[in-house]
XYZ file of C-alpha atoms in Angstrom:
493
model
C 93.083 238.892 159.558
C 94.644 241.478 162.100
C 93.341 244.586 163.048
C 96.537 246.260 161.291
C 95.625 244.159 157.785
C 91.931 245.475 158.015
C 92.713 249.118 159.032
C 95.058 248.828 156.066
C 92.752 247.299 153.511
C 90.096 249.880 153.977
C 92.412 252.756 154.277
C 93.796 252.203 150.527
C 90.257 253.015 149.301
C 89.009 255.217 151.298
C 92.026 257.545 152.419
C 93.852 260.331 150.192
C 97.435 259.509 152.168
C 99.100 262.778 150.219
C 96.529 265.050 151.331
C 95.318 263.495 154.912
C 98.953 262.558 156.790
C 102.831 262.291 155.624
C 102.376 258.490 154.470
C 102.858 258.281 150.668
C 100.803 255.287 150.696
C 98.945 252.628 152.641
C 102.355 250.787 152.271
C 104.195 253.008 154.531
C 101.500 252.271 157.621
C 102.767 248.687 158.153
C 101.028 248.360 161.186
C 102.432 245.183 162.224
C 101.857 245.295 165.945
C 100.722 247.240 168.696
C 103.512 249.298 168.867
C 103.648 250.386 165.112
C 99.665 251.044 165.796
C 100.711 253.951 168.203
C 103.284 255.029 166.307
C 101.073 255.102 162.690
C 98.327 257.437 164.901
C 100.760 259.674 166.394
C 99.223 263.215 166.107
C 102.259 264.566 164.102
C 101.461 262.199 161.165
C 98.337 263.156 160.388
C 95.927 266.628 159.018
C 92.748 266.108 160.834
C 91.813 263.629 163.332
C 91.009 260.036 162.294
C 87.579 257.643 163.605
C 88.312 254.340 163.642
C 85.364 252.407 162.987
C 85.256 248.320 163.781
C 82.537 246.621 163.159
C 81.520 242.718 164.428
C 83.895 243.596 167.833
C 81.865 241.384 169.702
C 84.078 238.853 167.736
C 86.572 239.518 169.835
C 84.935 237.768 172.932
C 86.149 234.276 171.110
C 89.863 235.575 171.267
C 91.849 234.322 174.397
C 92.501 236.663 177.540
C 96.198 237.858 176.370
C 94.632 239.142 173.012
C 91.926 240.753 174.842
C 93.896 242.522 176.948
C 96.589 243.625 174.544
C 93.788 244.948 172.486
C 91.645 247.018 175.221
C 94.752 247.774 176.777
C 96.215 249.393 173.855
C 92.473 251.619 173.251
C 92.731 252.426 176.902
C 96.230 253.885 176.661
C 95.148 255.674 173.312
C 91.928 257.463 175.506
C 94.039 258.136 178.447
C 96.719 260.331 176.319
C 94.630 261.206 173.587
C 96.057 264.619 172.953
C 98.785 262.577 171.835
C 97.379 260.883 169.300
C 95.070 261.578 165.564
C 92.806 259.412 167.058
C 89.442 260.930 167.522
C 87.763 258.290 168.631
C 87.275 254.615 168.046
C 83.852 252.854 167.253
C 83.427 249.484 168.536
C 80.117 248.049 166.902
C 78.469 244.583 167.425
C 75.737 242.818 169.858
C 75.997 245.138 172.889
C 75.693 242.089 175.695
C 78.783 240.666 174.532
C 80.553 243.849 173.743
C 79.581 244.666 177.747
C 80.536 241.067 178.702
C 84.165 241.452 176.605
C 86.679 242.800 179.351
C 89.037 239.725 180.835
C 88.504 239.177 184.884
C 92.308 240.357 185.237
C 91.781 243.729 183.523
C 90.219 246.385 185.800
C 89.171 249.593 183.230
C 87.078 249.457 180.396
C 88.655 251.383 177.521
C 85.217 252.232 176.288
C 82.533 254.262 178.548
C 78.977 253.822 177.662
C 76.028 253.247 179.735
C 73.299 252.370 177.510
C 72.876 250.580 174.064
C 71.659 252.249 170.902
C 69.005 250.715 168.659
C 68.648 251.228 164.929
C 65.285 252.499 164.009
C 63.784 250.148 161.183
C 62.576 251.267 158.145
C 59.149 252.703 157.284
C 57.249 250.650 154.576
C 57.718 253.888 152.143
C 61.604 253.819 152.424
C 61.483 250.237 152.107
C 59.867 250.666 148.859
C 61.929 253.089 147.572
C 65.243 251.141 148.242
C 64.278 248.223 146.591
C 62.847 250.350 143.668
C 66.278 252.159 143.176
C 67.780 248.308 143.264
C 65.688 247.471 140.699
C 66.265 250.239 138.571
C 70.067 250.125 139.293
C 70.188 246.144 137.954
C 67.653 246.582 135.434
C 65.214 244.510 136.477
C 61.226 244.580 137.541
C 60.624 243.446 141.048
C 56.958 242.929 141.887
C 55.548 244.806 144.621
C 54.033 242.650 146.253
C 58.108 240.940 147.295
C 59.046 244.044 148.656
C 55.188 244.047 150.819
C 56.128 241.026 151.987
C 59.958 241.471 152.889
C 58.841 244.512 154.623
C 55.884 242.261 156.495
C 58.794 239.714 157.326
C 61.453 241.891 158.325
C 59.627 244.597 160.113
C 61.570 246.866 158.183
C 64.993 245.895 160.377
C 67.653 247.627 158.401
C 70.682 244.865 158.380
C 67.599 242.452 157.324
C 66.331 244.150 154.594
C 69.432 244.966 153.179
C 70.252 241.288 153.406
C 67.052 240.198 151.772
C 68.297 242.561 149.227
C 72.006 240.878 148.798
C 70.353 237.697 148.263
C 67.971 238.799 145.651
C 71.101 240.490 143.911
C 72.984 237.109 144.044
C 70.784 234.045 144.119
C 67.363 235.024 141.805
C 68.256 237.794 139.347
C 70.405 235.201 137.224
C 66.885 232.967 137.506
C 64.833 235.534 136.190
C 63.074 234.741 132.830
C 62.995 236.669 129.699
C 60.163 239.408 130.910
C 62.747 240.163 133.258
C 60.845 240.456 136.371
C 61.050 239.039 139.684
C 57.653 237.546 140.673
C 56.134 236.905 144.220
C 56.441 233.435 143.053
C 59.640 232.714 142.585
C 60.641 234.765 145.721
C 58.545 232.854 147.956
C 59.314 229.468 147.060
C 63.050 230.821 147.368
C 61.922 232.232 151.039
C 60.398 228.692 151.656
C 63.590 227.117 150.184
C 66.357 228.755 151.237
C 66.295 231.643 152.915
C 66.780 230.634 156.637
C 69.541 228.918 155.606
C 71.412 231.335 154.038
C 70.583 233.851 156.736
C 72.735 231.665 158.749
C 76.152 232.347 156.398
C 75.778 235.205 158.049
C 77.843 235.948 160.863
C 75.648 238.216 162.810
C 72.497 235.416 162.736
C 74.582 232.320 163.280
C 76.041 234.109 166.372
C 72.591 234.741 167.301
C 71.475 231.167 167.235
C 74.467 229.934 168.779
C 74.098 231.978 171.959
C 70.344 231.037 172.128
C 71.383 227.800 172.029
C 73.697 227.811 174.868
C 72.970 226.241 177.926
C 72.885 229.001 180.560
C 69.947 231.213 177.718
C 67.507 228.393 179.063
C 65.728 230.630 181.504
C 65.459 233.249 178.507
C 63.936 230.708 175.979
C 61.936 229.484 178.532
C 60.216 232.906 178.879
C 60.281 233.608 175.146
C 58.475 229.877 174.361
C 55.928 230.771 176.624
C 55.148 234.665 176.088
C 56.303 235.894 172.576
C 57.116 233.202 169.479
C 54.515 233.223 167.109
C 53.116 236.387 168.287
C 53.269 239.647 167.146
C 51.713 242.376 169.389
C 53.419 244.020 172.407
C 53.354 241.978 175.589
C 53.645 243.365 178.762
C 55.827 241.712 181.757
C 55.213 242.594 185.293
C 57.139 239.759 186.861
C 60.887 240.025 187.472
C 62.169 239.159 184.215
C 64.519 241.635 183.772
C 67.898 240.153 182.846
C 66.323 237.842 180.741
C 64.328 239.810 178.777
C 67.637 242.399 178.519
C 69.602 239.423 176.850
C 66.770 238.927 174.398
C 66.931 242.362 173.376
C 70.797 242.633 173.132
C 70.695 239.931 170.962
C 68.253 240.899 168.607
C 65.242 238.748 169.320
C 63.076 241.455 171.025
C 62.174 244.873 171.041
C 61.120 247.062 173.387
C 57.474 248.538 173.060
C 57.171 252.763 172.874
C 53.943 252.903 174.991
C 54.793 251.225 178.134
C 57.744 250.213 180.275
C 58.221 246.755 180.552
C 56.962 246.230 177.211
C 58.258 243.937 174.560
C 57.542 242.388 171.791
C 59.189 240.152 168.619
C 61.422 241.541 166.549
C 60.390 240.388 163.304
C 58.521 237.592 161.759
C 61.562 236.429 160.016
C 63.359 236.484 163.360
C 61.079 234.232 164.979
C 60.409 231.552 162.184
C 64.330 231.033 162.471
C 64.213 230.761 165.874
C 61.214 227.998 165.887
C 63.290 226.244 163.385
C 66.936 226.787 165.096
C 66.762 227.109 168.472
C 63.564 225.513 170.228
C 63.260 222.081 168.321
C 67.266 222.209 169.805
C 66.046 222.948 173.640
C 62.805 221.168 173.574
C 63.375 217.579 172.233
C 60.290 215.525 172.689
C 59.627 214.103 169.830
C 58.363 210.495 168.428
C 60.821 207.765 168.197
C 58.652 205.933 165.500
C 59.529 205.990 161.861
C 57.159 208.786 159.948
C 54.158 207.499 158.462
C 53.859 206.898 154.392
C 50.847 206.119 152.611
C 50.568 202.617 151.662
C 51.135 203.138 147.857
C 54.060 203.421 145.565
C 54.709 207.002 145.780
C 55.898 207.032 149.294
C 54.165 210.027 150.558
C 53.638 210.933 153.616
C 50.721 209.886 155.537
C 49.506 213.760 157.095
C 46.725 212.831 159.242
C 48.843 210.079 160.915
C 51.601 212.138 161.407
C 49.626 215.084 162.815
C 47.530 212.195 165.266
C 50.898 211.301 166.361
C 52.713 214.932 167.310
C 49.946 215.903 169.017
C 50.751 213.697 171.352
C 53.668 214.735 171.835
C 52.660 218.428 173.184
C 53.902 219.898 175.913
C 50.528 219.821 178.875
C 51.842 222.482 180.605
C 52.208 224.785 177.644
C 49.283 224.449 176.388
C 46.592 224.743 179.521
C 49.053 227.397 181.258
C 48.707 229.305 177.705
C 45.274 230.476 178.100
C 46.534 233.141 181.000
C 48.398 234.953 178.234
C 45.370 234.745 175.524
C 44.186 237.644 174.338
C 40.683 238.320 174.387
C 40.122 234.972 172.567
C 37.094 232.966 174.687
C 35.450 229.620 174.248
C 31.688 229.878 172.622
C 29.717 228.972 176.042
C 31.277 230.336 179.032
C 32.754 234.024 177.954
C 35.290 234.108 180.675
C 37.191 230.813 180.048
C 40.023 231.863 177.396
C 41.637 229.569 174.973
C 45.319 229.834 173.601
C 46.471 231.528 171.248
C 47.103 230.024 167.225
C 50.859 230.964 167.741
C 50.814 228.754 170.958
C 49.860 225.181 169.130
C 52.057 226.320 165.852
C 55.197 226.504 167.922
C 54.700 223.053 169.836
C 53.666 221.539 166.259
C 56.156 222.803 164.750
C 58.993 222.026 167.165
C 57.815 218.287 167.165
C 57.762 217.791 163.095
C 61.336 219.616 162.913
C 62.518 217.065 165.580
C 60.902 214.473 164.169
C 60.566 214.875 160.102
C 64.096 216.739 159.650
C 66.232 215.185 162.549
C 65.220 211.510 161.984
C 63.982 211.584 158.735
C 66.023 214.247 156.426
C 62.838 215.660 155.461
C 62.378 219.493 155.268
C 59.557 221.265 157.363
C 59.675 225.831 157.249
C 57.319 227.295 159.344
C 56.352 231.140 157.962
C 54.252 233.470 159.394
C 51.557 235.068 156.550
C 49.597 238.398 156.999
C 46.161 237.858 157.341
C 44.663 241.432 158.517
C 45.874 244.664 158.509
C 45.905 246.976 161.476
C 45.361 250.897 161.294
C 48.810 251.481 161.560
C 52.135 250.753 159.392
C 53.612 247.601 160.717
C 50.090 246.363 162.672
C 50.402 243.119 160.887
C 48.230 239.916 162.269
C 49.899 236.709 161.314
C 48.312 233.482 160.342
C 50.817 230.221 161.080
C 51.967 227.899 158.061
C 54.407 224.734 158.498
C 55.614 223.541 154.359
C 56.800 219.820 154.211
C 58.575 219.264 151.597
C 59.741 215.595 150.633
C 61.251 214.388 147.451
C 58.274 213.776 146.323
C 55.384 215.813 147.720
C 54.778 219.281 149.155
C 52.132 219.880 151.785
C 51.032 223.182 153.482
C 49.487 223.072 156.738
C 47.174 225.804 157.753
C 46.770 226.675 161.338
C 44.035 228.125 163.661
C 42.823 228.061 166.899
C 39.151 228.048 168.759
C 37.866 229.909 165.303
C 34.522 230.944 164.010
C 32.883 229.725 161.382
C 33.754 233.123 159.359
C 37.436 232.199 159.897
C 37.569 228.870 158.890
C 36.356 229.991 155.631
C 39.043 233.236 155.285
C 41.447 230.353 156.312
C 40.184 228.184 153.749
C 40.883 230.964 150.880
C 44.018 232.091 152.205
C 45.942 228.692 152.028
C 44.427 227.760 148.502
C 46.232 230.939 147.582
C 49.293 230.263 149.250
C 49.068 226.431 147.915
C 49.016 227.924 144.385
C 52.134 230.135 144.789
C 54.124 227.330 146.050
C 52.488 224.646 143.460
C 51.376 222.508 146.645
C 48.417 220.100 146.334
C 48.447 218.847 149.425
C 46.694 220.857 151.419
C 45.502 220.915 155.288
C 43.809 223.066 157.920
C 44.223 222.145 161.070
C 41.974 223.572 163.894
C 42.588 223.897 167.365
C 39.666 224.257 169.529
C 38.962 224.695 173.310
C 35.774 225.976 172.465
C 33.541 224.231 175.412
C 30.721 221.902 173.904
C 32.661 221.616 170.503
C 32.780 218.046 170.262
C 28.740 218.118 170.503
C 28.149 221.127 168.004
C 27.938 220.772 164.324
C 31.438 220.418 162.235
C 32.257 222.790 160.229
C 33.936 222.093 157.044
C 35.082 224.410 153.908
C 33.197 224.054 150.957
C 36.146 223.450 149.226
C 36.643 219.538 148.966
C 40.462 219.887 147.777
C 40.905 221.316 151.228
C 41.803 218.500 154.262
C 40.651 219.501 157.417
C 41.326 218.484 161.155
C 39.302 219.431 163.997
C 41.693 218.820 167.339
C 39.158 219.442 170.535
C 40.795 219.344 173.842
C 40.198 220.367 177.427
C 41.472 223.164 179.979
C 44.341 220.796 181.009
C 45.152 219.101 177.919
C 44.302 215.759 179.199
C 41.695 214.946 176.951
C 41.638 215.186 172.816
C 39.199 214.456 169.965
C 39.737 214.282 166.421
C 36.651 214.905 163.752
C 38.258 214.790 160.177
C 37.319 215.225 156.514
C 40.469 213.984 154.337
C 41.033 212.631 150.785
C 42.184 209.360 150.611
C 44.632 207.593 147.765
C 41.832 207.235 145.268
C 40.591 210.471 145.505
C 37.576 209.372 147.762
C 36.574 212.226 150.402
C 36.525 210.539 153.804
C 35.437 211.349 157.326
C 36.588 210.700 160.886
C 34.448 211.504 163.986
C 34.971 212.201 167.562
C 38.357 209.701 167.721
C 39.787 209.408 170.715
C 43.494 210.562 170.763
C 45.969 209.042 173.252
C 48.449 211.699 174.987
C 51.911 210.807 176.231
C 51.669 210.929 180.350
């Protein structure tokens, strides 16, 4: 579609042509080409002065140099005689870095002069709420609050998102709702499980997210975000020289910046960087077991979890991991106060990056990683996450659980939280998997939910990451509880 065709489509419903200019109709515009664009804006055809508004212009950076250049030349003559013309101005909206980036090496002026980008501010919780009330109301349905708590918690209240979230409510649940004609938590979770990443990515905006992440020459930006930001939610602040990198990340909607401090950052959403664990790292970090996944010996064909989590752990990246504990946050090991241990979002990433490579790539099974709340700050939007990876197989569901270097107190808030998330997806196979570099673990006494539907790993390593033990309480095939102590487990050099 040409610019003329679009200028024309949205004119015929949004112009009064009798009252606003001399056309009779959007038929007598015909704006056919460039010239016939200066000619349909010409002053003396119109009342009042006209804004042209173009949305996704970044687009045009996958046009070739001779449309470019037609196109900013054109804008550029329009600003340079603009007395001339009804033109007020023109609006060129899209990801800033590309719009920036858009001008062909043989053109010398911009036809656009801005110096700095603009950035939507999300929505409050309250207006949120309100929006997806009126939606309700408008489609006569019942939405349960607790969806639009936890769209908010996932979106950060990040205007095209919401609205998105909203769209696919509108067009892929309401016609699933039952006869009490409400929308439960239930049914929009295992949809947000399900579906929604992939659905995101119909959309233009998010696909051309992902595909510039992907690109070679953003490895020095993924690099950065891998090792300071996914999986964690609370501003970070960067002292090093960073600066381009962490400007592309915010251009392209991955980061924002903090309000407290310069050169402070932080993720954008939770929904932003569950797509990007799933999308873009498994893609630039392939490591991965070459081995076929592990299924129970019985006739279901399960999956065998503890083998498969002995395996990826060995598959971890060394340097991650021990280099992670000079960006933990006030989390120590028991004994000696000032050695710190990483971070829960730091082993959810690499674990999740290996069973997407691994499960989905060579396997065709499904593995979403989601980020849950699990306390509440003082403020609106102080979320803390807790980590989940779903598997999903034809036949079996499992939830994994993840924490790191925690107390016996969290274990057990673990240990209720993913029971409750196990109901809502109807999961019964169910797994917490701890992370510890709690010095003198391995000699201190296990701890272990009292829970017995609950499997549990303990995964005790050193500093460096050279050295791993596994203590395990699991259910076997016959319903038998079982337990594994201090194995050894063998790391890829």
């Amino acid at each position: 579609m040409t610019l003329g065709s679009c200028i024309e489509q949205y004119a015929c419903t949004h112009i009064d042509f009798k009252s606003a200019s001399v056309f009779e109709s959007v038929d007598d515009m015909k704006i056919i080409s460039s010239d016939y664009f200066h000619l349909v804006f010409m002053k003396r055809n119109w009342n009042s002065n006209v804004v042209i508004i173009i949305d996704d212009f970044d687009k045009m950076c996958e046009a070739n140099d001779d449309v470019k250049i037609s196109c900013l030349a054109n804008f550029r003559c329009i600003r340079n005689s603009r007395y001339n013309y009804a033109i007020g101005s023109i609006i060129a909206i899209g990801t800033s870095s590309r719009i920036l980036d858009l001008n062909p090496i043989t053109m010398v002026t911009s036809p656009f002069s801005f110096s700095e980008t603009f950035q939507n501010p999300n929505f409050t919780f309250n207006q949120v709420q309100d929006l997806y009330r009126k939606f309700a109301t408008d489609y006569d349905f019942t939405i349960d609050p607790e969806v639009i708590k936890d769209i908010y918690k996932q979106t950060s209240g990040h205007a095209g998102l919401v609205c998105l979230f909203g769209h696919f409510i509108q067009n892929k649940l309401l016609e699933k709702i039952g006869k009490d004609n409400v929308l439960t938590f239930s049914s929009w979770f295992t949809f947000s499980i399900n579906s929604l990443q992939k659905d995101i990515l119909d959309h233009a905006t998010y696909r051309k997210m992902i595909e510039m992440l992907n690109k070679t020459n953003a490895k020095p930006a993924i690099d950065l975000l891998r090792t300071r930001f996914l999986g964690f939610f609370d501003n970070v602040r960067i002292f090093s020289d960073e600066g381009e990198k962490l400007e592309f990340l915010v251009d392209e909607g991955v980061l924002i910046e903090g309000k407290n401090y310069l050169s402070e950052f932080k993720m954008s959403s939770a929904f932003v960087d569950g797509l990007i664990q799933r999308q873009v790292i498994p893609n630039v970090y392939k490591s991965s077991p070459e081995s076929a996944v592990p299924q129970k010996d019985d006739d279901d064909e399960s999956l065998d979890i503890l083998n498969i989590l002995q395996t990826a752990i060995q598959f971890f990246d060394k340097d991650i991991i021990s280099n992670a504990v000079n960006f933990a946050n006030n989390l120590y090991t028991g004994s000696q106060k000032n050695m710190c241990a990483p971070r829960e979002s730091v082993y959810s990433t690499e674990l999740n990056r290996i069973l997407v490579n691994w499960l989905i790539k060579k396997s065709g099974y499904e593995v979403t990683g989601r980020h849950l709340v699990k306390s509440y700050g003082d403020k609106e939007g102080k979320y803390k996450y807790s980590s989940n990876i779903v598997i999903i197989t034809e036949h079996q569901k499992t939830v994994l659980e993840l924490l790191a270097t925690a107390t016996e107190k969290e274990l057990n808030e673990h240990s209720e939280r993913v029971l409750e998330y196990a109901e809502k997806l109807s999961v019964n196979d169910i797994w917490l998997v701890h992370f510890t570099r709690e010095d003198g673990y391995a000699n201190q006494k296990l701890q272990w939910p009292s829970d017995n539907r609950i499997n549990v790993v303990h995964f005790f390593h050193d500093s460096k990451f050279e050295n791993v033990l596994m203590n395990v309480r699991y259910i076997d095939s016959s319903g038998t509880i079982k337990y594994i102590v201090d194995q050894v487990i063998p790391l890829q050099s």
